[in-house]
Coordinates of C-alpha atoms and ligand atoms in Angstrom, one line a residue:
X1226 CA -20.5 10.2 -7.1
X1227 CA -18.7 12.1 -9.8
X1228 CA -16.8 9.3 -12.1
X1229 CA -13.6 8.6 -10.3
X1230 CA -10.3 9.8 -11.8
X1231 CA -7.3 8.0 -10.0
X1232 CA -4.2 10.0 -10.4
X1233 CA -2.3 8.1 -7.6
X1234 CA -0.9 5.0 -9.3
X1235 CA 2.4 5.5 -7.5
X1236 CA 0.4 4.2 -4.5
X1237 CA -1.2 1.2 -6.3
X1238 CA -2.8 0.4 -9.8
X1239 CA -6.0 -1.5 -10.7
X1240 CA -5.3 -5.0 -12.0
X1241 CA -4.8 -5.3 -15.7
X1242 CA -7.9 -7.3 -17.2
X1243 CA -5.5 -9.8 -18.9
X1244 CA -3.7 -10.2 -15.3
X1245 CA -7.1 -10.6 -13.7
X1246 CA -8.0 -13.4 -16.2
X1247 CA -4.7 -15.2 -15.7
X1248 CA -5.1 -15.1 -12.0
X1249 CA -8.8 -16.3 -12.1
X1250 CA -7.6 -19.1 -14.6
X1251 CA -5.1 -20.3 -12.0
X1252 CA -7.5 -20.2 -9.2
X1253 CA -10.1 -22.0 -10.8
X1254 CA -8.6 -24.4 -13.3
X1255 CA -4.8 -24.5 -13.2
X1256 CA -4.8 -24.5 -9.5
X1257 CA -1.9 -26.9 -8.8
X1258 CA 0.7 -26.6 -6.3
X1259 CA 4.1 -26.1 -8.1
X1260 CA 5.6 -28.3 -5.5
X1261 CA 3.4 -31.4 -6.3
X1262 CA 5.0 -34.0 -8.7
X1263 CA 1.7 -35.1 -10.5
X1264 CA 0.5 -33.5 -13.7
X1265 CA -1.5 -30.6 -12.1
X1266 CA 1.6 -29.6 -10.0
X1267 CA 3.8 -29.6 -13.1
X1268 CA 1.5 -27.4 -15.0
X1269 CA 1.7 -25.0 -12.2
X1270 CA 5.6 -25.3 -12.1
X1271 CA 5.7 -24.6 -15.9
X1272 CA 3.7 -21.4 -15.3
X1273 CA 5.9 -20.4 -12.6
X1274 CA 9.1 -20.8 -14.5
X1275 CA 7.8 -19.2 -17.7
X1276 CA 6.9 -16.1 -15.8
X1277 CA 10.4 -16.1 -14.2
X1278 CA 11.7 -16.2 -17.8
X1279 CA 9.9 -13.4 -19.0
X1280 CA 10.7 -11.3 -16.0
X1281 CA 14.5 -12.2 -16.4
X1282 CA 14.3 -10.9 -20.0
X1283 CA 12.5 -7.9 -19.0
X1284 CA 15.0 -6.8 -16.2
X1285 CA 18.0 -8.2 -17.7
X1286 CA 18.7 -10.7 -14.9
X1287 CA 21.3 -12.8 -16.7
X1288 CA 22.6 -15.5 -14.4
X1289 CA 21.1 -13.7 -11.3
X1290 CA 18.3 -15.2 -9.3
X1291 CA 14.8 -13.8 -9.5
X1292 CA 12.6 -15.1 -6.6
X1293 CA 9.1 -14.6 -6.2
X1294 CA 8.1 -12.7 -3.0
X1295 CA 5.1 -11.0 -1.4
X1296 CA 6.1 -7.5 -2.4
X1297 CA 8.9 -5.1 -2.3
X1298 CA 9.0 -4.8 1.4
X1299 CA 9.9 -8.4 1.6
X1300 CA 12.3 -8.1 -1.2
X1301 CA 14.1 -5.1 0.7
X1302 CA 13.9 -7.1 4.0
X1303 CA 15.4 -10.3 2.3
X1304 CA 18.1 -8.2 0.8
X1305 CA 19.1 -6.3 3.8
X1306 CA 19.2 -9.5 6.0
X1307 CA 21.5 -11.2 3.4
X1308 CA 23.9 -8.4 3.1
X1309 CA 24.0 -7.7 6.8
X1310 CA 24.5 -11.6 7.4
X1311 CA 27.4 -11.4 5.1
X1312 CA 29.1 -8.4 6.6
X1313 CA 28.7 -10.2 10.1
X1314 CA 30.2 -13.4 8.9
X1315 CA 33.2 -11.4 7.0
X1316 CA 33.8 -9.6 10.4
X1317 CA 33.6 -12.9 12.5
X1318 CA 36.3 -14.2 10.2
X1319 CA 38.5 -11.3 11.1
X1320 CA 38.1 -9.4 7.8
X1321 CA 37.4 -5.5 7.9
X1322 CA 34.0 -4.4 6.8
X1323 CA 32.7 -1.1 6.1
X1324 CA 31.3 0.6 9.0
X1325 CA 28.4 2.5 7.3
X1326 CA 25.0 1.2 6.4
X1327 CA 24.1 4.0 3.7
X1328 CA 20.6 4.9 2.1
X1329 CA 19.4 7.7 0.0
X1330 CA 17.7 10.4 2.0
X1331 CA 14.6 10.0 0.0
X1332 CA 14.4 6.1 0.1
X1333 CA 11.1 4.6 0.7
X1334 CA 10.7 4.0 4.6
X1335 CA 11.1 0.2 4.2
X1336 CA 14.8 0.8 3.5
X1337 CA 16.0 2.7 6.5
X1338 CA 13.7 0.9 8.8
X1339 CA 15.0 -2.5 7.5
X1340 CA 18.7 -1.5 7.9
X1341 CA 18.1 -0.2 11.4
X1342 CA 16.1 -3.3 12.4
X1343 CA 18.4 -6.1 11.1
X1344 CA 21.4 -4.0 12.4
X1345 CA 20.1 -4.0 15.7
X1346 CA 18.6 -7.6 15.5
X1347 CA 21.9 -9.1 14.4
X1348 CA 24.0 -7.1 16.8
X1349 CA 26.0 -5.5 14.2
X1350 CA 26.1 -2.0 15.6
X1351 CA 27.0 -0.3 12.3
X1352 CA 26.2 3.2 11.7
X1353 CA 22.9 3.8 9.5
X1354 CA 23.6 7.0 7.6
X1355 CA 21.4 8.8 5.1
X1356 CA 23.1 10.1 2.0
X1357 CA 22.0 13.7 1.0
X1358 CA 20.3 14.3 -2.3
X1359 CA 20.6 17.6 -4.2
X1360 CA 17.7 20.1 -4.8
X1361 CA 16.6 18.3 -7.9
X1362 CA 16.2 14.9 -5.6
X1363 CA 19.3 13.2 -7.0
X1364 CA 22.1 11.6 -4.8
X1365 CA 25.2 13.5 -3.8
X1366 CA 27.7 11.8 -5.6
X1367 CA 30.7 13.7 -4.1
X1368 CA 29.6 12.8 -0.5
X1369 CA 29.0 9.3 -1.6
X1370 CA 32.6 9.1 -3.0
X1371 CA 33.9 10.6 0.3
X1372 CA 32.2 7.6 2.2
X1373 CA 32.6 4.9 -0.5
X1374 CA 35.5 3.1 1.2
X1375 CA 33.6 2.7 4.5
X1376 CA 30.4 1.4 3.4
X1377 CA 29.3 -2.1 4.1
X1378 CA 25.7 -1.7 2.3
X1379 CA 24.4 0.9 0.0
X1380 CA 20.7 1.5 -0.6
X1381 CA 19.5 3.7 -3.4
X1382 CA 16.3 3.8 -5.4
X1383 CA 15.9 3.9 -9.1
X1384 CA 13.1 6.2 -9.2
X1385 CA 11.4 8.1 -6.3
X1386 CA 7.8 7.3 -5.5
X1387 CA 6.8 10.9 -4.4
X1388 CA 8.7 13.0 -7.0
X1389 CA 9.4 10.6 -9.8
X1390 CA 13.0 11.7 -9.7
X1391 CA 15.0 9.2 -11.7
X1392 CA 18.3 8.5 -10.0
X1393 CA 21.7 8.6 -11.7
X1394 CA 22.5 4.8 -11.1
X1395 CA 25.3 4.8 -13.6
X1396 CA 26.9 7.8 -11.9
X1397 CA 26.5 6.0 -8.3
X1398 CA 28.1 2.9 -10.1
X1399 CA 31.0 5.0 -11.3
X1400 CA 31.7 6.2 -7.8
X1401 CA 31.6 2.7 -6.2
X1402 CA 34.1 1.6 -9.1
X1403 CA 36.4 4.2 -8.9
X1404 CA 36.8 3.6 -4.9
X1405 CA 36.9 0.0 -5.5
X1406 CA 34.1 -0.2 -2.9
X1407 CA 33.1 -3.8 -1.4
X1408 CA 29.8 -2.3 -0.6
X1409 CA 26.8 -4.6 -1.2
X1410 CA 24.3 -2.5 -3.3
X1411 CA 20.6 -2.6 -3.4
X1412 CA 18.6 -0.7 -5.9
X1413 CA 14.8 -0.3 -5.3
X1414 CA 13.4 -0.6 -8.7
X1415 CA 9.6 -0.5 -7.5
X1416 CA 8.8 2.7 -9.5
X1417 CA 11.0 2.0 -12.4
X1418 CA 9.8 -1.3 -13.5
X1419 CA 8.0 -0.9 -16.9
X1420 CA 8.9 2.8 -17.1
X1421 CA 12.7 2.9 -17.2
X1422 CA 14.7 0.2 -19.3
X1423 CA 16.6 -2.0 -16.9
X1424 CA 19.4 -4.3 -17.7
X1425 CA 20.6 -5.5 -14.1
X1426 CA 23.1 -7.9 -15.4
X1427 CA 25.4 -5.0 -17.0
X1428 CA 25.5 -3.4 -13.7
X1429 CA 27.2 -4.2 -10.3
X1430 CA 23.8 -4.1 -8.4
X1431 CA 23.6 -6.9 -6.0
X1432 CA 19.9 -6.7 -5.0
X1433 CA 16.7 -5.3 -6.7
X1434 CA 13.2 -5.4 -5.3
X1435 CA 10.1 -5.1 -7.4
X1436 CA 6.4 -4.9 -6.7
X1437 CA 3.5 -6.2 -8.7
X1438 CA 0.7 -3.7 -7.4
X1439 CA 2.6 -0.8 -8.7
X1440 CA 2.3 -2.1 -12.5
X1441 CA -1.3 -3.5 -12.6
X1442 CA -0.7 -6.8 -11.1
X1443 CA -2.4 -7.6 -7.8
X1444 CA -1.1 -6.8 -4.3
X1445 CA 0.8 -9.4 -2.5
X1446 CA 3.2 -10.4 -5.3
X1447 CA 6.6 -9.1 -6.1
X1448 CA 10.1 -10.2 -7.1
X1449 CA 13.8 -9.9 -5.8
X1450 CA 16.6 -9.9 -8.1
X1451 CA 19.9 -11.1 -6.5
X1452 CA 23.2 -11.0 -8.8
X1453 CA 24.9 -14.2 -9.3
X1454 CA 27.4 -14.8 -6.6
X1455 CA 26.0 -12.0 -4.0
X1456 CA 25.4 -13.3 -0.6
X1457 CA 22.0 -14.6 0.3
X1458 CA 20.3 -15.7 3.3
X1459 CA 16.7 -16.6 3.2
X1460 CA 14.1 -14.7 5.3
X1461 CA 11.5 -17.4 5.2
X1462 CA 12.5 -21.0 5.8
X1463 CA 10.1 -24.2 5.8
X1464 CA 9.0 -26.2 2.8
X1465 CA 12.0 -25.4 0.7
X1466 CA 10.1 -23.6 -2.2
X1467 CA 12.2 -21.5 -4.5
X1468 CA 15.2 -24.1 -4.2
X1469 CA 15.3 -23.1 -0.4
X1470 CA 15.6 -19.5 -1.0
X1471 CA 12.1 -18.4 0.0
X1472 CA 9.9 -21.0 1.6
X1473 CA 6.0 -20.8 1.5
X1474 CA 3.7 -22.2 -1.2
X1475 CA 3.9 -19.8 -4.0
X1476 CA 1.4 -17.2 -4.7
X1477 CA 0.5 -18.6 -8.1
X1478 CA -2.5 -16.3 -8.9
X1479 CA -0.1 -13.4 -8.4
X1480 CA 2.7 -14.8 -10.4
X1481 CA 0.2 -15.7 -13.3
X1482 CA -1.0 -11.9 -13.2
X1483 CA 2.5 -10.7 -13.1
X1484 CA 3.2 -12.8 -16.1
X1485 CA 0.3 -11.4 -18.1
X1486 CA 1.7 -7.8 -17.3
X1487 CA 5.1 -9.0 -18.5
X1488 CA 3.6 -10.4 -21.6
X1489 CA 2.0 -7.1 -22.4
X1490 CA 5.0 -5.1 -21.8
X1491 CA 6.8 -7.4 -24.3
X1492 CA 4.3 -7.2 -26.9
X1493 CA 4.1 -3.5 -26.7
X1494 CA 0.5 -3.2 -27.5
X1495 CA -1.1 -2.4 -24.0
X1496 CA 0.9 0.2 -22.4
X1497 CA 1.5 3.7 -23.7
X1498 CA 4.9 4.7 -25.1
X1499 CA 7.1 7.0 -23.1
X1500 CA 6.7 9.6 -25.9
X1501 CA 2.8 9.7 -25.2
X1502 CA 3.4 9.8 -21.5
X1503 CA 5.4 12.7 -21.8
X1504 CA 2.8 14.6 -23.9
X1505 CA 0.3 13.9 -21.3
X1506 CA 2.2 15.0 -18.5
X1507 CA 2.8 18.4 -20.7
X1508 CA -1.2 18.6 -20.8
X1509 CA -1.5 18.1 -17.0
X1510 CA 1.2 20.6 -16.3
X1511 CA -0.7 23.0 -18.4
X1512 CA -4.0 22.3 -16.9
X1513 CA -2.6 22.7 -13.1
X1514 CA -0.9 25.9 -14.1
X1515 CA -4.0 27.3 -15.7
X1516 CA -6.2 26.2 -12.5
X1517 CA -3.8 27.3 -9.9
X1518 CA -1.6 30.3 -10.9
X1519 CA 1.6 30.5 -8.9
X1520 CA 2.0 26.5 -8.8
X1521 CA 5.7 25.3 -8.3
X1522 CA 6.7 21.9 -9.4
X1523 CA 8.9 20.3 -6.8
X1524 CA 11.2 18.3 -9.0
X1525 CA 12.8 19.0 -12.4
X1526 CA 10.6 17.5 -14.9
X1527 CA 13.6 16.6 -17.2
X1528 CA 14.7 14.2 -14.5
X1529 CA 11.3 12.7 -13.4
X1530 CA 9.2 9.9 -14.6
X1531 CA 6.7 11.3 -17.1
X1532 CA 4.1 9.5 -15.0
X1533 CA 4.7 11.7 -11.6
X1534 CA 3.9 15.2 -10.8
X1535 CA 4.6 16.8 -7.4
X1536 CA 3.7 20.3 -6.9
X1537 CA 2.8 22.9 -4.2
X1538 CA 0.4 26.1 -4.7
X1539 CA 1.2 29.1 -2.5
X1540 CA -1.4 29.6 0.1
X1541 CA -3.1 26.2 -0.4
X1542 CA -2.4 23.3 2.0
X1543 CA -2.2 19.9 0.8
X1544 CA -5.2 19.0 2.7
X1545 CA -7.3 21.7 0.9
X1546 CA -6.1 20.4 -2.4
X1547 CA -6.8 16.6 -1.5
X1548 CA -10.3 17.4 -0.1
X1549 CA -11.0 19.5 -3.3
X1550 CA -9.9 17.2 -5.7
X1551 CA -11.5 14.3 -3.9
X1552 CA -14.8 16.1 -3.9
X1553 CA -14.3 16.5 -7.7
X1554 CA -13.7 12.9 -8.0
X1555 CA -9.9 13.1 -8.5
X1556 CA -7.9 11.1 -6.3
X1557 CA -4.3 12.4 -5.5
X1558 CA -2.1 12.1 -2.5
X1559 CA 0.2 14.2 -0.3
X1560 CA 3.1 11.8 -0.5
X1561 CA 3.5 8.1 -0.1
X1562 CA 0.5 6.2 0.7
X1563 CA 2.0 4.6 3.7
X1564 CA 2.5 8.0 5.4
X1565 CA -0.9 9.3 4.2
X1566 CA -2.5 9.2 7.5
X1567 CA 0.3 11.2 9.3
X1568 CA -0.2 14.7 7.7
X1569 CA 3.5 15.5 8.5
X1570 CA 5.7 17.4 6.0
X1571 CA 7.3 15.4 3.2
X1572 CA 10.6 14.0 4.4
X1573 CA 11.5 13.6 0.7
X1574 CA 11.1 17.3 -0.1
X1575 CA 12.8 18.2 3.0
X1576 CA 15.8 16.1 2.1
X1577 CA 15.8 18.3 -1.2
X1578 CA 16.0 21.2 1.0
X1579 CA 12.9 22.8 -0.3
X1580 CA 11.4 25.6 1.8
X1581 CA 8.8 24.5 4.4
X1582 CA 5.8 25.8 2.7
X1583 CA 6.3 23.5 -0.1
X1584 CA 7.2 20.4 1.9
X1585 CA 3.9 21.0 4.0
X1586 CA 1.7 21.7 1.0
X1587 CA 3.0 19.4 -1.7
X1588 CA 0.6 17.0 -3.6
X1589 CA 1.4 14.1 -5.8
X1590 CA -0.3 13.3 -8.9
X1591 CA 0.6 10.0 -10.8
X1592 CA -0.7 8.1 -13.4
X1593 CA 0.0 4.8 -15.3
X1594 CA 0.9 3.7 -18.8
X1595 CA -2.6 2.1 -19.0
X1596 CA -4.2 5.7 -19.1
X1597 CA -5.7 6.7 -22.4
X1598 CA -6.5 10.0 -24.0
X1599 CA -9.9 10.2 -22.8
X1600 CA -8.9 9.8 -19.2
X1601 CA -6.1 12.6 -19.4
X1602 CA -8.8 15.0 -21.1
X1603 CA -11.2 14.4 -18.4
X1604 CA -8.4 14.8 -15.8
X1605 CA -7.4 18.0 -17.3
X1606 CA -11.0 19.4 -17.5
X1607 CA -11.9 18.4 -13.9
X1608 CA -8.6 20.1 -12.6
X1609 CA -9.7 23.2 -14.5
X1610 CA -13.1 22.9 -12.8
X1611 CA -11.3 22.7 -9.3
X1612 CA -9.3 25.8 -9.9
X1613 CA -12.6 27.5 -11.0
X1614 CA -14.5 26.4 -7.9
X1615 CA -11.7 27.6 -5.6
X1616 CA -11.8 31.0 -7.2
X1617 CA -15.6 31.5 -7.0
X1618 CA -15.9 30.2 -3.7
X1619 CA -13.5 32.6 -2.4
X1620 CA -11.9 30.1 0.0
X1621 CA -9.3 31.5 2.5
X1622 CA -6.5 29.2 1.7
X1623 CA -4.1 30.1 4.2
X1624 CA -6.6 29.4 6.9
X1625 CA -7.8 26.1 5.6
X1626 CA -5.4 23.6 6.8
X1627 CA -5.9 21.4 9.9
X1628 CA -8.6 22.4 12.3
X1629 CA -7.9 23.1 16.0
X1630 CA -10.9 22.2 18.2
X1631 CA -10.1 22.7 21.9
X1632 CA -8.3 19.5 23.3
X1633 CA -11.4 18.6 25.2
X1634 CA -13.3 18.0 22.1
X1635 CA -10.5 16.5 20.2
X1636 CA -11.1 12.7 18.9
X1637 CA -9.4 10.1 20.9
X1638 CA -9.3 6.4 20.7
X1639 CA -11.2 6.1 23.8
X1640 CA -13.8 8.5 22.8
X1641 CA -14.2 7.0 19.4
X1642 CA -14.8 3.7 20.9
X1643 CA -17.7 5.2 23.0
X1644 CA -21.1 4.4 22.0
X1645 CA -22.0 8.1 21.9
X1646 CA -19.6 8.8 19.0
X1647 CA -20.2 5.4 17.2
X1648 CA -20.7 6.4 13.7
X1649 CA -23.7 5.3 11.5
X1650 CA -23.3 3.1 8.5
X1651 CA -25.3 3.9 5.3
X1652 CA -28.1 1.4 6.3
X1653 CA -28.3 2.8 9.9
X1654 CA -28.3 6.3 8.3
X1655 CA -31.3 5.5 6.3
X1656 CA -33.1 4.1 9.3
X1657 CA -32.4 7.5 11.1
X1658 CA -33.8 9.4 8.4
X1659 CA -36.8 7.2 7.8
X1660 CA -37.7 7.2 11.6
X1661 CA -37.7 11.0 11.8
X1662 CA -38.5 13.3 8.9
X1663 CA -37.1 16.2 10.9
X1664 CA -33.7 14.5 11.2
X1665 CA -31.2 17.0 9.9
X1666 CA -28.2 16.0 7.5
X1667 CA -25.1 18.2 7.8
X1668 CA -22.3 18.2 5.3
X1669 CA -19.3 19.6 7.2
X1670 CA -17.1 19.8 4.2
X1671 CA -15.9 23.2 3.1
X1672 CA -17.8 25.1 0.7
X1673 CA -15.4 24.7 -2.3
X1674 CA -15.6 20.8 -1.8
X1675 CA -19.3 21.0 -1.7
X1676 CA -19.3 23.0 -4.8
X1677 CA -17.1 20.7 -6.6
X1678 CA -19.2 17.8 -5.6
X1679 CA -22.4 19.3 -7.0
X1680 CA -23.1 16.1 -8.9
X1681 CA -23.2 14.3 -5.5
X1682 CA -26.5 16.0 -4.7
X1683 CA -29.3 14.2 -6.5
X1684 CA -32.9 13.7 -5.5
X1685 CA -34.5 13.1 -2.0
X1686 CA -33.3 14.8 1.3
X1687 CA -31.9 17.9 2.0
X1688 CA -28.4 18.3 3.3
X1689 CA -27.2 21.5 4.8
X1690 CA -23.6 22.5 4.3
X1691 CA -22.2 23.9 7.5
X1692 CA -18.4 23.7 7.2
X1693 CA -16.5 22.5 10.1
X1694 CA -14.5 25.5 10.2
X1695 CA -17.7 27.5 10.4
X1696 CA -19.1 25.1 13.3
X1697 CA -15.6 25.7 15.0
X1698 CA -16.4 29.4 15.4
X1699 CA -19.7 28.6 17.2
X1700 CA -22.7 26.5 17.1
X1701 CA -25.5 28.4 15.2
X1702 CA -28.8 28.7 17.0
X1703 CA -30.9 26.7 14.6
X1704 CA -28.6 23.9 15.3
X1705 CA -28.3 24.3 18.8
X1706 CA -32.1 24.4 19.2
X1707 CA -32.6 21.5 16.8
X1708 CA -34.7 18.9 18.9
X1709 CA -34.3 16.0 16.3
X1710 CA -31.4 13.8 15.2
X1711 CA -28.5 15.4 13.6
X1712 CA -26.1 13.5 11.5
X1713 CA -22.8 15.0 10.4
X1714 CA -20.8 13.7 7.2
X1715 CA -17.7 14.5 5.2
X1716 CA -15.6 12.8 2.9
X1717 CA -13.9 10.2 5.2
X1718 CA -15.6 10.5 8.4
X1719 CA -12.8 12.6 10.3
X1720 CA -14.1 15.9 10.2
X1721 CA -17.8 14.6 11.0
X1722 CA -16.5 13.0 14.0
X1723 CA -14.9 16.2 15.1
X1724 CA -18.0 18.0 14.5
X1725 CA -19.9 15.4 16.7
X1726 CA -17.5 15.6 19.6
X1727 CA -17.6 19.4 19.5
X1728 CA -21.4 19.2 19.8
X1729 CA -21.5 16.7 22.4
X1730 CA -18.9 18.7 24.5
X1731 CA -21.4 21.5 24.4
X1732 CA -24.3 19.3 25.6
X1733 CA -25.8 18.3 22.4
X1734 CA -26.6 14.6 22.3
X1735 CA -28.9 13.9 19.5
X1736 CA -25.9 13.8 17.2
X1737 CA -24.4 11.1 15.0
X1738 CA -22.0 11.0 12.2
X1739 CA -21.6 8.8 9.0
X1740 CA -18.6 6.5 9.6
X1741 CA -16.2 6.2 6.7
X1742 CA -18.2 9.2 5.0
X1743 CA -19.0 9.6 1.6
X1744 CA -16.1 7.6 0.4
X1745 CA -17.8 4.4 1.5
X1746 CA -21.0 5.4 -0.2
X1747 CA -22.5 2.7 -2.5
X1748 CA -23.6 5.1 -5.1
X1749 CA -24.9 8.7 -5.7
X1750 CA -26.0 10.0 -2.2
X1751 CA -29.9 10.6 -2.1
X1752 CA -29.7 14.0 -0.9
X1753 CA -30.3 17.4 -2.1
X1754 CA -28.1 20.3 -1.2
X1755 CA -29.2 23.6 0.1
X1756 CA -27.1 26.6 1.0
X1757 CA -26.2 26.8 4.7
X1758 CA -28.6 28.2 7.2
X1759 CA -28.1 31.7 8.3
X1760 CA -25.2 31.9 10.6
X1761 CA -25.5 35.4 11.9
X1762 CA -27.3 34.4 15.1
X1763 CA -24.3 32.3 16.2
X1764 CA -24.2 31.2 19.9
X1765 CA -20.8 31.4 21.2
Ligands
PLP3271 N1 9.7 0.9 -2.6 C1 9.1 1.9 -3.1 C2 9.8 3.1 -3.9 C3 7.8 2.0 -3.1 O1 7.0 3.2 -3.8 C4 7.0 1.1 -2.3 C5 5.4 1.1 -2.1 O2 5.0 2.3 -2.0 C6 7.7 0.1 -1.7 C7 9.0 0.1 -1.8 C8 7.0 -1.2 -0.8 O3 6.4 -1.7 -1.8 P1 5.2 -3.0 -1.4 O4 4.0 -2.2 -1.2 O5 5.4 -4.0 -2.6 O6 5.8 -3.7 0.0

């Protein structure tokens, strides 16, 4: 496999080596439960509190609470529950409360979903309403001002995960203050941590969730800031940990790892400065522009985090770009990781009012402050190669999006569970190949992916490149008449499954596919590529 270049850090990051060491130390040596009163427990308690102190300093928590939670989704949940319980209590006491639960239209799904869920569950029946954003992705402050009197809870994000757009938090605060709004205010700081200076105590923000895995700590650890005096209701009750604010034995390896990340941020010797990140972004912008003439960036670069680029290329679907980049070893995404499986237009870009072609063809490229110059150089070079491959393969971009097999051949859960379409794992593949020297391996990726992944094809077996789009037009005779096992493979196992189902619907039973695709391969695939067999003798 080509060396992986992960340009998808807004979805998650690897763990900082010092954070890994800290987590391992806590799991193997300082493994105490911070609730225990013996010495081992006290060591754990001391560690937890020292990390809390570093965190408080980093985000300027002042007299506010900083709770350790499992991640931002739990933080958001807890904040929404707290605010909505407070609104219900106020209402039950006969006080008027705002009728609106307002969230930024480009907010992470965890926010509107939590608002709707707790609103329903608590029987509040308030109106959940999206606050529009402008073409640059920033909140529409005029609309906010016109609603401000009537807002019970307001949720806005500090920086957007898909576009990197940094919100005008000070502007929002001015609007709330001017209206003397009683709204409880949540600001999702997930993408801002470590990238935007924060001093929460100097604001009127009531709640701010954070997530460790977006900044080189492991998954499963996060924090929630709650302003001193803001309403609070625990989501989790039980053993009374976190002074009763969040029960459950603390995730000490996660907390220790988070502490190592905060220490690195404070020392300033591990992560790149904003200035360096900006110069790297400029180089990536240049590389993308050279590789894909006509590219449009979907958010104003002077209003976005230097670590996020969101762009669309006329005539190239996001699926094509993702597949091409993936084949070349670059991991990018079409939007947030949670919606990656849905292949729908980006609701964030739709909210910004961008034309449909841009919302459906957008890709996000993001890198973290732990990157280095060599990484960016390799990324730029590989992006250049992707552009060259695409030009030389003469891909017909407009037709290269989702594939449309007849409904009868489409994958369904029922069919996918069927033995006949069960995928092979790598060991089973090896067995098939060894048991029959004439077994045929077919790479159903597009020619441009195949070309971009030339390094994949090392010694050994021969794989034939027969793109699914071609197979879609008809099964070539050499394949239809092949009387030995056929194994289809692609990047993730989706297209190979479609190829398999199509073959089976035409009565070809000796087919299998590689489950999980090349992505799950342990190392270089031991196959040599050849050009596709002649396809002029196509059967219908
Ligand atoms: N908020 C934003 C802006 C995010 O990007 C994410 C994760 O993608 C979340 C919330 C949810 O974070 P977690 O994965 O910690 O639950």
